[in-house]
Each structure stands twice: as structure tokens, then as C-alpha cells.
Coordinates of C-alpha atoms (C1' of nucleotides) in Angstrom, one line a residue:
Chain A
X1 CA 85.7 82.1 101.8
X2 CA 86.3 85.3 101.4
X3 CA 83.5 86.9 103.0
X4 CA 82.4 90.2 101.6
X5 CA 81.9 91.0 105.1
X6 CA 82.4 94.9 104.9
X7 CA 80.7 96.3 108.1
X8 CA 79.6 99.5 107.0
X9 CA 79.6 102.4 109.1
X10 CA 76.7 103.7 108.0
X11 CA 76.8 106.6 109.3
X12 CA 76.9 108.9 106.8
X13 CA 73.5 109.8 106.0
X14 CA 72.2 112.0 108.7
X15 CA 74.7 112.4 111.2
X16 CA 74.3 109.9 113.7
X17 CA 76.4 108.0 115.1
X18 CA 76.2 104.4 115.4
X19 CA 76.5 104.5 119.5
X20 CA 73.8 106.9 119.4
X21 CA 71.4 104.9 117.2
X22 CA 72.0 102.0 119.6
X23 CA 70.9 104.0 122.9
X24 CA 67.5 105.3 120.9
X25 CA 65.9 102.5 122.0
X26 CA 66.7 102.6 125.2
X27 CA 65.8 106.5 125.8
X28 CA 62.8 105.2 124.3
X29 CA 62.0 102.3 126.7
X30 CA 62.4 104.9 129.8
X31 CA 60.3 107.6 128.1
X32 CA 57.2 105.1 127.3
X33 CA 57.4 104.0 130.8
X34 CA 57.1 108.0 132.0
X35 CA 54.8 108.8 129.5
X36 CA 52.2 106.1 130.7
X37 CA 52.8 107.5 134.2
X38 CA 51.9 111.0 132.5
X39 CA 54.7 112.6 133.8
X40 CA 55.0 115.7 131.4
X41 CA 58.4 116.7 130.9
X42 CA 61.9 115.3 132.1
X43 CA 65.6 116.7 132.7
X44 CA 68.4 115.0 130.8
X45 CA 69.8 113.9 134.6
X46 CA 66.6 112.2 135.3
X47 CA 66.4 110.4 132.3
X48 CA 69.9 109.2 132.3
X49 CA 69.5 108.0 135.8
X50 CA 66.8 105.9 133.9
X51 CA 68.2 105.1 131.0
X52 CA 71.7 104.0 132.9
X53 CA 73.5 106.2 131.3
X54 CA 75.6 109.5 131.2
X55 CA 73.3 112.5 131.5
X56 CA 76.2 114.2 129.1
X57 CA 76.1 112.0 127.1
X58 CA 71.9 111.6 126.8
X59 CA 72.0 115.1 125.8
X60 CA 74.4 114.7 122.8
X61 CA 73.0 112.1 121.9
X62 CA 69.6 114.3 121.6
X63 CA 71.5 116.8 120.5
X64 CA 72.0 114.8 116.9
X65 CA 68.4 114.6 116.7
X66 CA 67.8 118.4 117.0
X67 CA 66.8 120.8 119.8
X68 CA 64.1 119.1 121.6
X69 CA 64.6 120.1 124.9
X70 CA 63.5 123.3 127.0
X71 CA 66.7 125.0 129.3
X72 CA 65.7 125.3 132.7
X73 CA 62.8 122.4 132.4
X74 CA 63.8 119.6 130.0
X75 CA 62.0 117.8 127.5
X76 CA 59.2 117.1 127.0
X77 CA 58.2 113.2 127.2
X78 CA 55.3 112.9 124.5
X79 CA 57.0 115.1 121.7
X80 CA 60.5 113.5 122.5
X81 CA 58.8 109.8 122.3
X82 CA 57.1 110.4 119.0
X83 CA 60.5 112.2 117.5
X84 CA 62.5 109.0 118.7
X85 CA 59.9 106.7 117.4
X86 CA 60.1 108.3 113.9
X87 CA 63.1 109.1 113.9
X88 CA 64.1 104.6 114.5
X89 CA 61.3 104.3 112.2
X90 CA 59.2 102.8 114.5
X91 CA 56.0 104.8 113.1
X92 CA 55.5 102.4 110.2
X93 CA 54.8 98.7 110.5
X94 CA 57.6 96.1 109.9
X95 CA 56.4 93.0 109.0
X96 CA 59.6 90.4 110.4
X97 CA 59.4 86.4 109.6
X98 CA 61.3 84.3 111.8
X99 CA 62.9 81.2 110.4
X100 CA 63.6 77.9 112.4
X101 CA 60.6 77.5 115.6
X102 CA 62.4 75.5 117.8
X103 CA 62.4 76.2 121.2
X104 CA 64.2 80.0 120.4
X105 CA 62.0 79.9 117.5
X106 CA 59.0 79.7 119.9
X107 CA 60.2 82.1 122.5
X108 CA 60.2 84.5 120.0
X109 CA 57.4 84.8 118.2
X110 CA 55.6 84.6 122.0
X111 CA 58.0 87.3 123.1
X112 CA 55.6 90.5 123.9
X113 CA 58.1 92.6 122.5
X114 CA 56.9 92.9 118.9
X115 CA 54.2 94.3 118.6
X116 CA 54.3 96.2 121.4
X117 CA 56.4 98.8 118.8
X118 CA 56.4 98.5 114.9
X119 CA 56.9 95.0 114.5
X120 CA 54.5 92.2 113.6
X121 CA 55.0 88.7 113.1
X122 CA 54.3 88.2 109.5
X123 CA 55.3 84.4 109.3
X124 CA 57.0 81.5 111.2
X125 CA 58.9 79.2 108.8
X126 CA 60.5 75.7 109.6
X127 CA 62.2 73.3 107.3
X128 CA 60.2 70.4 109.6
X129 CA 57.1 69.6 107.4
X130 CA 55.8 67.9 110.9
X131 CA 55.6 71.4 111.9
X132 CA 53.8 72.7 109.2
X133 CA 50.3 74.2 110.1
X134 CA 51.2 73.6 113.5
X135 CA 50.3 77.1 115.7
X136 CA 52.6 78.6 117.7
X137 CA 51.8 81.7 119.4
X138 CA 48.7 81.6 117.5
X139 CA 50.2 81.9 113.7
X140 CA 50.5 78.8 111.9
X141 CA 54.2 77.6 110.6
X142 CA 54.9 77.6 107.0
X143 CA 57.6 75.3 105.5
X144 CA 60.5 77.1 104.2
X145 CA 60.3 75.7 100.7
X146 CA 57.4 78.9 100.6
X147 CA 60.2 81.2 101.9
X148 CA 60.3 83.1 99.0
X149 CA 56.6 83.9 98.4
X150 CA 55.9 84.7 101.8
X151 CA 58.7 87.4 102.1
X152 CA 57.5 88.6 98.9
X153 CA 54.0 88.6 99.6
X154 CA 54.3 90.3 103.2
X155 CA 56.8 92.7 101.8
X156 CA 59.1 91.4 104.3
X157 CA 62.5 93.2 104.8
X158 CA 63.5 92.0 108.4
X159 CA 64.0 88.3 109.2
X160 CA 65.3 86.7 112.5
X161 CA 67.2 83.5 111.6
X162 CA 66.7 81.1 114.4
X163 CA 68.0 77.9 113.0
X164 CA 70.7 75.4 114.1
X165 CA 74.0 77.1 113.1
X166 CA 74.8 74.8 110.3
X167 CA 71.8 75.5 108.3
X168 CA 71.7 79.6 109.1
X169 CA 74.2 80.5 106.1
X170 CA 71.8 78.6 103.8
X171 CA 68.8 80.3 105.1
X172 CA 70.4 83.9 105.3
X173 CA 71.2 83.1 101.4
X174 CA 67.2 82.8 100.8
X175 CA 66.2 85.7 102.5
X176 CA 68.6 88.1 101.3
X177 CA 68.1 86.4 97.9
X178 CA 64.4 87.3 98.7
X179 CA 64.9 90.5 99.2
X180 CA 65.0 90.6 103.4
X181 CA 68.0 93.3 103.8
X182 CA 68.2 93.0 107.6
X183 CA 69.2 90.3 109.5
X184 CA 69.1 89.2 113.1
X185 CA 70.9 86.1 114.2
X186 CA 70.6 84.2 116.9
X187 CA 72.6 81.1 115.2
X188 CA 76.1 81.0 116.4
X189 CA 77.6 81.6 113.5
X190 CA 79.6 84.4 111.2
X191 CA 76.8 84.9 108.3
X192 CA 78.5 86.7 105.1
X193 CA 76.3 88.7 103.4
X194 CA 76.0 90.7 100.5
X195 CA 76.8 95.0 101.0
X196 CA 73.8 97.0 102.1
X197 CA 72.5 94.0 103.8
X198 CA 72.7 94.7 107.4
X199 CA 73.3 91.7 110.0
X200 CA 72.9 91.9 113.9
X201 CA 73.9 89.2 116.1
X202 CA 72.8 87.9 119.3
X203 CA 75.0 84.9 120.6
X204 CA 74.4 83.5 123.8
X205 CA 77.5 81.6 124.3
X206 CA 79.7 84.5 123.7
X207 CA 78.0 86.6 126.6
X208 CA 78.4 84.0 128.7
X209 CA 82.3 83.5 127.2
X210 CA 82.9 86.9 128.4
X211 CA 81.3 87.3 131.7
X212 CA 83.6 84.3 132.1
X213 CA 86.5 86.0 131.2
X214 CA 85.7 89.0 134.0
X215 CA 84.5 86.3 136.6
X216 CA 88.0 84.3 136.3
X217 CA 89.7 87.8 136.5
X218 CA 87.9 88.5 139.7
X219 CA 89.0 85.4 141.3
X220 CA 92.4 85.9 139.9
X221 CA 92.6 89.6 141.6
X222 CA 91.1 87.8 145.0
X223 CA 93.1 85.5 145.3
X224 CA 96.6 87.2 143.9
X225 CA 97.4 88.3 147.4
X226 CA 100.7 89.6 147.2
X227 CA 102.2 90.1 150.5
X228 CA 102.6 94.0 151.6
X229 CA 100.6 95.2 149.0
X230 CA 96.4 97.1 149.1
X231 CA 95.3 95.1 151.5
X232 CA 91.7 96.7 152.0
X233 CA 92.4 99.4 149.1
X234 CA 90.3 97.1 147.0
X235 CA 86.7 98.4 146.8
X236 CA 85.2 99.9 143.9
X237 CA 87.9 99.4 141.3
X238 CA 86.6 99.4 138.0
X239 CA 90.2 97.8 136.7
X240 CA 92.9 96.1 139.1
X241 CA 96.3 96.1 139.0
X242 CA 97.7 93.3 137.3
X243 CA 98.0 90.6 139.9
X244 CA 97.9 87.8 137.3
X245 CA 99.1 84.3 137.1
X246 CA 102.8 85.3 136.0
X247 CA 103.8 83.9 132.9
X248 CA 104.3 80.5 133.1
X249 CA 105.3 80.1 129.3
X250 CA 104.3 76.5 128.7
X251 CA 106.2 75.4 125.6
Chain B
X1 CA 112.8 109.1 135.4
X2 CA 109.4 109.9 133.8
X3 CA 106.7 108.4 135.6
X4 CA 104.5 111.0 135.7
X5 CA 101.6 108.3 136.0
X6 CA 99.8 108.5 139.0
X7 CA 98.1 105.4 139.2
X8 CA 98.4 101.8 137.4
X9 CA 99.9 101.8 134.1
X10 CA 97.1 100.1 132.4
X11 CA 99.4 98.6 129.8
X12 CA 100.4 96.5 132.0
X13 CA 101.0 92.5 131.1
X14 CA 97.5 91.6 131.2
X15 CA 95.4 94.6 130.5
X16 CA 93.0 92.8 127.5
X17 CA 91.3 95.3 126.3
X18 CA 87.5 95.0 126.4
X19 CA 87.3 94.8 122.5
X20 CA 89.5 92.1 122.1
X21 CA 88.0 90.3 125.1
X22 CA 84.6 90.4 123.2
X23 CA 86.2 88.5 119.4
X24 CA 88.2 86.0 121.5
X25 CA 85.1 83.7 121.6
X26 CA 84.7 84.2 118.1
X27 CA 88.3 83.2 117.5
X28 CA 87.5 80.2 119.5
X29 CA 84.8 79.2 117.2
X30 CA 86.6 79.2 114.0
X31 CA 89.5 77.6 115.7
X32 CA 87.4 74.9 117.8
X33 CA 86.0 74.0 114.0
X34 CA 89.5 74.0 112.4
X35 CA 90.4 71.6 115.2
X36 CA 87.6 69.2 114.9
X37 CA 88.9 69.4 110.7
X38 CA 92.3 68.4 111.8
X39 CA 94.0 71.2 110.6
X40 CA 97.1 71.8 112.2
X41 CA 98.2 75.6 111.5
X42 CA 96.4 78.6 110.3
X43 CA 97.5 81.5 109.2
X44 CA 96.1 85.3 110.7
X45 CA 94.4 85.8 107.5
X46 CA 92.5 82.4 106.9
X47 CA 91.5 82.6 110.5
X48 CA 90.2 86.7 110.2
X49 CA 88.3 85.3 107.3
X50 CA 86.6 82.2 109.2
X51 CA 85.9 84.9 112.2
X52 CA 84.4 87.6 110.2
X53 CA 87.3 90.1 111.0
X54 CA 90.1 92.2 109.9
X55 CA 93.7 89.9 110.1
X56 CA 95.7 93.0 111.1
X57 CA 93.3 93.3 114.0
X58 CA 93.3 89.3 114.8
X59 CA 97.1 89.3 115.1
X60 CA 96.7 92.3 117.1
X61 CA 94.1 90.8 119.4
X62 CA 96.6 87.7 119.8
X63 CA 99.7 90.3 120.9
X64 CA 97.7 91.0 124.0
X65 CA 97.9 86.9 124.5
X66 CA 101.7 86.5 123.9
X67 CA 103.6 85.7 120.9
X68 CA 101.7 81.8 120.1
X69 CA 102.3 82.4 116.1
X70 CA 105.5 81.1 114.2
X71 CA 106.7 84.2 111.4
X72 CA 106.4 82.5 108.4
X73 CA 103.8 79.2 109.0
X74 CA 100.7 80.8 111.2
X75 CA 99.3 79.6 114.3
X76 CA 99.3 76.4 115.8
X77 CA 95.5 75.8 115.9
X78 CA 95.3 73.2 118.9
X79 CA 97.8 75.5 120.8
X80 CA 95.7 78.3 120.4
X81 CA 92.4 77.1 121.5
X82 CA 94.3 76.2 124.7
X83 CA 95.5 79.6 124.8
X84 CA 92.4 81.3 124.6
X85 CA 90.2 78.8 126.5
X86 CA 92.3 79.7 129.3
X87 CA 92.5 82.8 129.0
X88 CA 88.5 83.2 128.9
X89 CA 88.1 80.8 132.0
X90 CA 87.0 77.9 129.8
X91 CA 88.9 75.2 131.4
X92 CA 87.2 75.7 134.8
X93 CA 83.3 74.7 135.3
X94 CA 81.0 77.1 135.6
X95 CA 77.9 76.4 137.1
X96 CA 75.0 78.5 135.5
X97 CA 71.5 79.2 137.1
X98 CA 68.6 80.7 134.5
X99 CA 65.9 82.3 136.1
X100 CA 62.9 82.6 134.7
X101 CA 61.8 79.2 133.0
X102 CA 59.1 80.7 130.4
X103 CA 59.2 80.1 127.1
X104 CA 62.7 81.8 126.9
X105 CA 64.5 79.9 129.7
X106 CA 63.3 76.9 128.5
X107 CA 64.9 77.3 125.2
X108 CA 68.1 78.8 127.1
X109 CA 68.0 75.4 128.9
X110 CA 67.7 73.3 126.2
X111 CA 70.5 74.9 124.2
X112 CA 73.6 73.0 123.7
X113 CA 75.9 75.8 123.9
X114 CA 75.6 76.2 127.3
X115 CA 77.3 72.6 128.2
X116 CA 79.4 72.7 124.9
X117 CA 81.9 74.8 127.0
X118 CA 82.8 75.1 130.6
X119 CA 79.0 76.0 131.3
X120 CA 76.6 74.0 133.1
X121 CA 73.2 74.6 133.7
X122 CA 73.4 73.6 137.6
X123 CA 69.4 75.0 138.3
X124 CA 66.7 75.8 136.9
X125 CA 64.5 78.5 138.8
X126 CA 60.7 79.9 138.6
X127 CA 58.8 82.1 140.6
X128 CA 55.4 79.6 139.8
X129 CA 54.7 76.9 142.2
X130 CA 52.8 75.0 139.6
X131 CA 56.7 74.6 138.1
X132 CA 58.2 72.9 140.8
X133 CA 59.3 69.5 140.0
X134 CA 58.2 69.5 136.2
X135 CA 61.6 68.8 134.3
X136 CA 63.0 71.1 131.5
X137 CA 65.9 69.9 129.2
X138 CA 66.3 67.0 131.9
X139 CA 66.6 69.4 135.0
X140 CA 63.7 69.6 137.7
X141 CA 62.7 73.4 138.0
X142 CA 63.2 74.8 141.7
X143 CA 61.4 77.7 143.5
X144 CA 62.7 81.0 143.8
X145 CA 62.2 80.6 147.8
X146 CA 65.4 78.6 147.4
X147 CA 67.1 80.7 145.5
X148 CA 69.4 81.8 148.1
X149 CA 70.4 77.8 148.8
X150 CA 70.5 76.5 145.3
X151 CA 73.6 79.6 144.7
X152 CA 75.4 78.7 147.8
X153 CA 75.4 74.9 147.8
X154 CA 76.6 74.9 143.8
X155 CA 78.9 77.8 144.4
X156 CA 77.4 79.4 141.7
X157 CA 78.8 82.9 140.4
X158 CA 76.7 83.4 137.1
X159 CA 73.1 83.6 136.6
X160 CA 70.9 84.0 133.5
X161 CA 67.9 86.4 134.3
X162 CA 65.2 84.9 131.7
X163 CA 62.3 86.5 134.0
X164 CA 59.8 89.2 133.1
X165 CA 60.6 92.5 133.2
X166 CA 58.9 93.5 136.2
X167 CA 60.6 90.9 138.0
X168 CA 63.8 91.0 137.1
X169 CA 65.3 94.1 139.4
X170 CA 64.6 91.6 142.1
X171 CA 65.8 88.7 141.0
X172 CA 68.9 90.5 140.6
X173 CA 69.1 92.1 143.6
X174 CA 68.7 88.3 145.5
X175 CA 71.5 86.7 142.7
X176 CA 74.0 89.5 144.1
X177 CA 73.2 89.1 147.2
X178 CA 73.8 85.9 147.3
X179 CA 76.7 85.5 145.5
X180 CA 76.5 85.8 142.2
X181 CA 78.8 88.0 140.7
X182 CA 78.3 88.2 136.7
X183 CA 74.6 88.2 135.5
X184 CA 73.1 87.8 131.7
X185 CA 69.9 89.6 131.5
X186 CA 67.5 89.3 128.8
X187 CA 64.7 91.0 130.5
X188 CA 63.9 94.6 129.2
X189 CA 65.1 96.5 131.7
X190 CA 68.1 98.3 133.1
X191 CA 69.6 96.6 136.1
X192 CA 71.1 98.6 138.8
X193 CA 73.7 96.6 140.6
X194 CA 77.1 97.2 143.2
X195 CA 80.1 98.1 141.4
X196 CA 82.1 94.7 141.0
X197 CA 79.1 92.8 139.6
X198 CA 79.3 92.8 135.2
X199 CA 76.0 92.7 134.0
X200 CA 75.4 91.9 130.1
X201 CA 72.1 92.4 128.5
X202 CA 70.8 90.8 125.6
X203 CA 68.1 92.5 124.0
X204 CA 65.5 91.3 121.2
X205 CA 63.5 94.8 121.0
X206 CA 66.9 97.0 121.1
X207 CA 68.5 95.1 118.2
X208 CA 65.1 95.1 116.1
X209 CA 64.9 98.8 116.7
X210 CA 68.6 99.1 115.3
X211 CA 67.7 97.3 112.4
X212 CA 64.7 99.5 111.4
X213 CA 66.2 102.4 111.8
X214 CA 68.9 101.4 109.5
X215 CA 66.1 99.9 107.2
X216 CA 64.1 103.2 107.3
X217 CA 67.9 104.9 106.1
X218 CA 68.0 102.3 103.7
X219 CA 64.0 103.0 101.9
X220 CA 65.1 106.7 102.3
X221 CA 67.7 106.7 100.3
X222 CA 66.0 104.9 97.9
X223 CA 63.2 106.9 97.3
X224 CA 66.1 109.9 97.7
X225 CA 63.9 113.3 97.8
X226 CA 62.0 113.5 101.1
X227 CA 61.4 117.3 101.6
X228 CA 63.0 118.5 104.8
X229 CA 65.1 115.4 105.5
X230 CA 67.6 114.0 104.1
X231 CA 70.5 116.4 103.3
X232 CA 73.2 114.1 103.3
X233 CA 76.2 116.2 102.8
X234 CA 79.8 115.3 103.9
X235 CA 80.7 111.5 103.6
X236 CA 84.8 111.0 104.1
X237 CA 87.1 113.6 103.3
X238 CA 90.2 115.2 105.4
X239 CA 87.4 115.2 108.3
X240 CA 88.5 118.8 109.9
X241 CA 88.2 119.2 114.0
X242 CA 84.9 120.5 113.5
X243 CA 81.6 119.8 115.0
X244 CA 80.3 118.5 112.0
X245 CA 76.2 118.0 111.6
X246 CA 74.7 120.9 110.9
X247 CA 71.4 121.5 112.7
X248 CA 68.9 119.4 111.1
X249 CA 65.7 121.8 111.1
X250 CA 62.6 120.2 112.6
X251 CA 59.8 120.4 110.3
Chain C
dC1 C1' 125.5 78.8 105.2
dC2 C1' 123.1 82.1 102.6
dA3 C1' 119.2 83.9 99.9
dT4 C1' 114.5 84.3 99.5
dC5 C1' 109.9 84.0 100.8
dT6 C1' 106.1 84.0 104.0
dT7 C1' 103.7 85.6 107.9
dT8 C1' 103.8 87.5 112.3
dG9 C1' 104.1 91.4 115.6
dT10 C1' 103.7 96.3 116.2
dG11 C1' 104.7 101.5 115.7
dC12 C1' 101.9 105.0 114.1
dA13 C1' 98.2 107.8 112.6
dC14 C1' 93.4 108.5 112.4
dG15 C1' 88.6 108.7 113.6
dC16 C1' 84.9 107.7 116.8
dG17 C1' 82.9 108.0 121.3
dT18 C1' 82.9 109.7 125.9
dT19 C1' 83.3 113.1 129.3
dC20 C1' 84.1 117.6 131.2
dA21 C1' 83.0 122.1 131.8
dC22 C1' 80.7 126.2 130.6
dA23 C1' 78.2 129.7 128.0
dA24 C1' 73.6 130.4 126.2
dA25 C1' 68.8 130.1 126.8
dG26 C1' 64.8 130.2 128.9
dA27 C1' 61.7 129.9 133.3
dC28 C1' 60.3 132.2 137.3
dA29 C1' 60.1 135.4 141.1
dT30 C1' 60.3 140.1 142.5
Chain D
dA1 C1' 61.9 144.6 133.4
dT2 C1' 65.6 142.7 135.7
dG3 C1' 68.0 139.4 138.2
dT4 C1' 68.6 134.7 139.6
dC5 C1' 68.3 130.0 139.0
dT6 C1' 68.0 125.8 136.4
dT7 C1' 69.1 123.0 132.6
dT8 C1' 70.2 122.5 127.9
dG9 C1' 73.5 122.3 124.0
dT10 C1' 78.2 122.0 122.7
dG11 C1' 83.3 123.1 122.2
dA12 C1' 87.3 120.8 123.3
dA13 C1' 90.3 117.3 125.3
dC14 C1' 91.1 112.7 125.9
dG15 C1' 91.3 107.7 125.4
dC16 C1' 90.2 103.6 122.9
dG17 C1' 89.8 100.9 118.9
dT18 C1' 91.1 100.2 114.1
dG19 C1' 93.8 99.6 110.1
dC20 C1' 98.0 100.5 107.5
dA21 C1' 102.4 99.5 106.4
dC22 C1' 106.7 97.6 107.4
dA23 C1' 110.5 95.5 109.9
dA24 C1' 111.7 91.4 112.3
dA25 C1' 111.6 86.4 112.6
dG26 C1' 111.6 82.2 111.2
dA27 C1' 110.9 78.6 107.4
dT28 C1' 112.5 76.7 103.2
dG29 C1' 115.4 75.7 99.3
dG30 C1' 119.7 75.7 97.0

DNA sequence: CCATCTTTGTGCACGCGTTCACAAAGACAT
DNA sequence: ATGTCTTTGTGAACGCGTGCACAAAGATGG
């Protein structure tokens, strides 16, 4: 055990913060989709209303990046998409491999999403030798015994571990033995890695876990009627009272 | 005396905070494999370990719960993952639909997490006729014409939008309206929806766009002499109530 | 029953992120 | 040129989440 997992901040290096970096993308997504409608420049309300998000807090965020915008008129969609693209490092090509092509494995590598931006699939790799050779979305898959030479060869620093859980920690071992330094995982489980490796999850059961956990509280707040209390007062409320099950301390 | 607080306290007995809300299924994990190991007790710090987290924070998370741990021995693990299965709605059924049975929602149907918990996959749904019928992961896929139906006669209060982007404000908007009241969407987009519905989105693109930038950060270090860029300065120190980040100048 | 040892539960301080509110900056009309 | 109007950029306040450090609580052994 002990798992040198030390989940670095990170942001140290140019100033921005970690909430920021995670909204980039999403700026980014509005912004392409104006800029192919040629509109030519945007206001920070607009772009929020776009974005979902606080128009205060869209203009800090840009704000980290540098001046980029014009007072009284906006910003300016072209220059602020390349300066967000460079600035994620989406202006270079990132060669990713994904490991285990089963039926996530598949969506995957067929998901549009990348190479519409700097990503390319570089290799599929599955530890099923029937698989081998075998094309999905049009790239053949490689057995992972040629995991090493293929991140090496590719120059590979991103990989996407898609593999039952029990075989992910093995596999994250390779890559980052391999040199791949980030990692997103789709496995449901807690990889340990090495520092200055970064790792991203993306666990499907937990999302659902915790719309669970909001759904039962909904019900809960519905059906904790309490006699002579908000009857119709209950509308928009982003938190309820309590109105709980009391505590029935089962020993 | 006091109560200068205008509206509900907050810290009331059940306000979990969002943070918490979001480990407790990774608590559940470690303890759900402890279980299945027969191990009877486990102390805050073997279980932060298994979970990836600080044990200062797990014990605080488990405050929020009640007091479950015995000073001294740790916590009773089958105890606990009664505790915090109710507490995330897990001992109820949830029926689940997943819209949008490409390549994606057929791997979201066909992955065992879903039924591994209180979830079950109670429809399949797809806008293409030529669908209709075929089974995936042992479940016929419906038409979206019955959407509507297929929600009300399974009493269905989560859905999984697995849909394309362009499709998925609208499938959205006909999940809320009929019924459904917590939505997972891994489509691209930004849903708009009512105040009382949670929405959750899962993102491929967004997380790869993390990792590069961090990546990028990473090769720039590195190479450590980019002209105009990096100018790392401050990295921990008595942290004054300053703006910090100078004005980076644009090239 | 008392001493000691282990581990929980939590008060406290700190830093990050969010939001408000407004001055500064520039566009535009007169 | 000057005044007005729009929108950015940001100082400051606030709230949340995190981690430290320690007292309280209970187990365990003599």
C-alpha cells in the first residue's frame, strides 16, 4: 500500500488555477462553435450564457491568460480561440494509445472527439491475441506484450486505460514505466502512480452514485411533509431544509 | 440569543457537503472489497490508503455520517458499507434509461457497474428505427417516440444521455419533462435544464484537454528557457492578500 | 481498577475558488 | 474634442474544502 498518491496542485508554474484550466476547454468548445458561425467578436455575458457559466467568473478566468478582450465590445472569437488552443497546448499533436478495446475501448477510439483537436489515435492495444490485427475504427489492435515499443516509437505521453479494473494497475505500471506521464482512466479503480505523472479519472458508477445520492434527497424533502411548515415555499431551492429521516440510530 | 441567521443554518444534521458526497462511492469501493476479503474492521488510515485519500479527511467525511468508528479499533467495515449505501440511495432500485445506443451506449449497457449496485438498466433508447428490436447487453432497444411511456410505466427518475451532441438538448428537454429528474450526460454539450433537475457531465475531450495542458507544463519545464513564457516566480511562501500573477505579456 | 496505548472525532487555521461591485478603458455619437 | 455608454479587468469579501494537531474515548493488559 502506501500509495505515493500526492495530488499535486500544479499550479505553480504560470499562474493558473486548476478550476480555470478545467473550464478552458469548455470556453473553447463555445468559441469554435461561434467561430464557424463567423461571428466576430463576443462579450464575456454572452459567452458565459454559452459556456454555462458565471460571466464574472469567465472574465477572471481570461484574465489569467492576459488581456484579450476589448472594453465596450468583447473579445475577439478567432484570436481568443487560437490563444486558448495554445495556451491547453492543443496546437501540437498528441499522439494518445488506448489500452483494453472492449466495448469502452471501441467507443473510444470511434469517438469523433480526437482528432477533431490535437489528438490522434496512435495505437489500440489489447491483452486478447484474438483481437490482434483485428480493426476497429479503422486502426488495427496491437497486443500489449508490444506496449512498450509502440509508446516509444509514437512518442506517446498520453494513454487512456480502458481495461477491466483488476488489470488497470498492471497496465498503468507499463505505461508510466514506458514513459506515458498522463493518464486517463476509465477503470473503476484508485491507480497509484509515480510523482509528476498525472492521472484523470472518469468513473461511471460514481456519477451515477451521486446523482443517487441528490435523487433520494429529493424524495426525502417531498415526502418530509411536516405539518404547518412551507407548504408551497418550495420552488427553486437550491438546498432544503433539513427534513430528513430523523435519526433512527440502529445499533 | 444570537441568531442573526436569516435563513437555514446549513450545518444543520444532514447538510453533506458536496465534496464528501462525491468520495463516499469511493469509500464504498475499498470497503465493498474489504468485505468480500472478510475483514472485519479498518482503521481511517488503511482505508484513506485503499481510497486514494487523506485519513484526516476520511474520518472527517464519516463525522458528517455519525459517529460509526470505535476510538481505539477503527471501523466496522460491514457496518459501514450499510451506512454509506444508505446514505447514497443504494438500497433502493434505481431504474436507469441510456439514450443514445451508439457505440457508447452500448458499452454503457453492457457495463457491469450499472447492475453491481442499486442500478438497473430498465430501457434502452434510439432515435434510429433500424434499432428497434435488435437486443444490446440482453435488452431490446426502444424508439425515442416512446420515450415519454417507457419513463412513466418504469417510474424512471435517471437517464443516461449517450446521444450525439446535436441531439442531446432535446433529449433532455423530453427526459425532464417527463419525469426524470437527475441526468448523466456524456454528449459534448452544455445542458440547460429547470432548477431541481442535477445534471452531471462526463466528458472525454474536456479531460484530454486537461491532461495536455498539464503535459505541455510538464515538456516546458523540461526544456526550461522558452523566451517570453515561463517566468515562474512565487511557488509557497507566507502567500500575502495579494493579487498575485503578474501580467504575463503577450508576445 | 488503573495505566497505557491506539485511533477516532473535531476545533482551528489556511488557501483556493467564487462572486460582487466598481473603476478604468475604449468605442461611438455629437 | 468631449461626453456618454458599454464592457472589461480586478480588488475585496466570503464561503468551502483541506489538513494539522490534539483531546476524548474506548480497548487492552497488568
Amino acid at each position: 500500500m502506501a500509495t505515493g498518491r500526492t495530488h499535486r496542485p500544479a499550479t505553480r508554474s504560470r499562474g493558473i488555477p486548476e478550476a480555470t484550466v478545467a473550464r478552458l476547454p469548455l470556453y473553447l468548445r463555445a468559441l469554435t462553435a461561434l467561430s464557424e458561425r463567423s461571428v466576430p467578436t463576443v462579450s464575456s455575458e454572452e459567452l458565459a450564457a454559452a459556456a454555462g457559466v458565471n460571466s464574472a467568473k469567465l472574465r477572471k478566468d481570461f484574465s489569467y491568460l492576459g488581456s484579450y478582450g476589448t472594453r465596450g465590445v468583447g473579445y475577439d472569437v478567432e484570436y481568443l480561440v487560437y490563444q486558448i488552443s495554445r495556451e491547453l497546448g492543443l496546437t501540437q499533436d498528441w499522439p494518445v494509445v488506448i489500452v483494453g478495446i472492449g466495448n469502452l475501448g471501441a467507443a473510444l477510439a470511434n469517438y469523433g472527439g480526437f482528432a477533431s483537436r490535437g489528438f490522434r489515435v496512435a495505437a489500440l492495444i489489447d491483452a486478447d491475441p484474438a483481437m490482434s490485427g483485428k480493426p476497429v475504427a479503422g486502426i488495427p489492435v496491437q497486443h500489449t506484450d508490444d506496449l512498450e515499443s509502440i509508446i516509444a516509437e509514437n512518442g506517446v505521453s498520453i494513454g487512456v486505460i480502458a481495461t477491466p479494473a483488476g488489470a488497470a494497475q498492471q497496465v498503468c505500471d507499463r505505461l508510466v514505466a514506458a514513459g506515458v506521464t498522463s493518464i486517463l482512466n476509465f477503470a473503476p479503480t484508485v491507480l497509484s502512480v509515480p510523482d509528476g505523472v498525472d492521472v484523470r479519472k472518469v468513473d461511471l458508477s460514481i456519477e451515477l452514485q451521486i446523482l443517487a445520492f441528490h435523487e433520494q434527497r429529493k424524495a426525502g424533502e417531498e415526502a418530509a411533509g411536516e405539518p404547518g411548515a412551507v407548504l408551497q415555499a418550495r420552488k427553486e431551492s437550491g438546498k432544503g431544509p433539513d427534513g430528513d429521516v430523523p435519526a433512527v440510530m440502529p445499533a
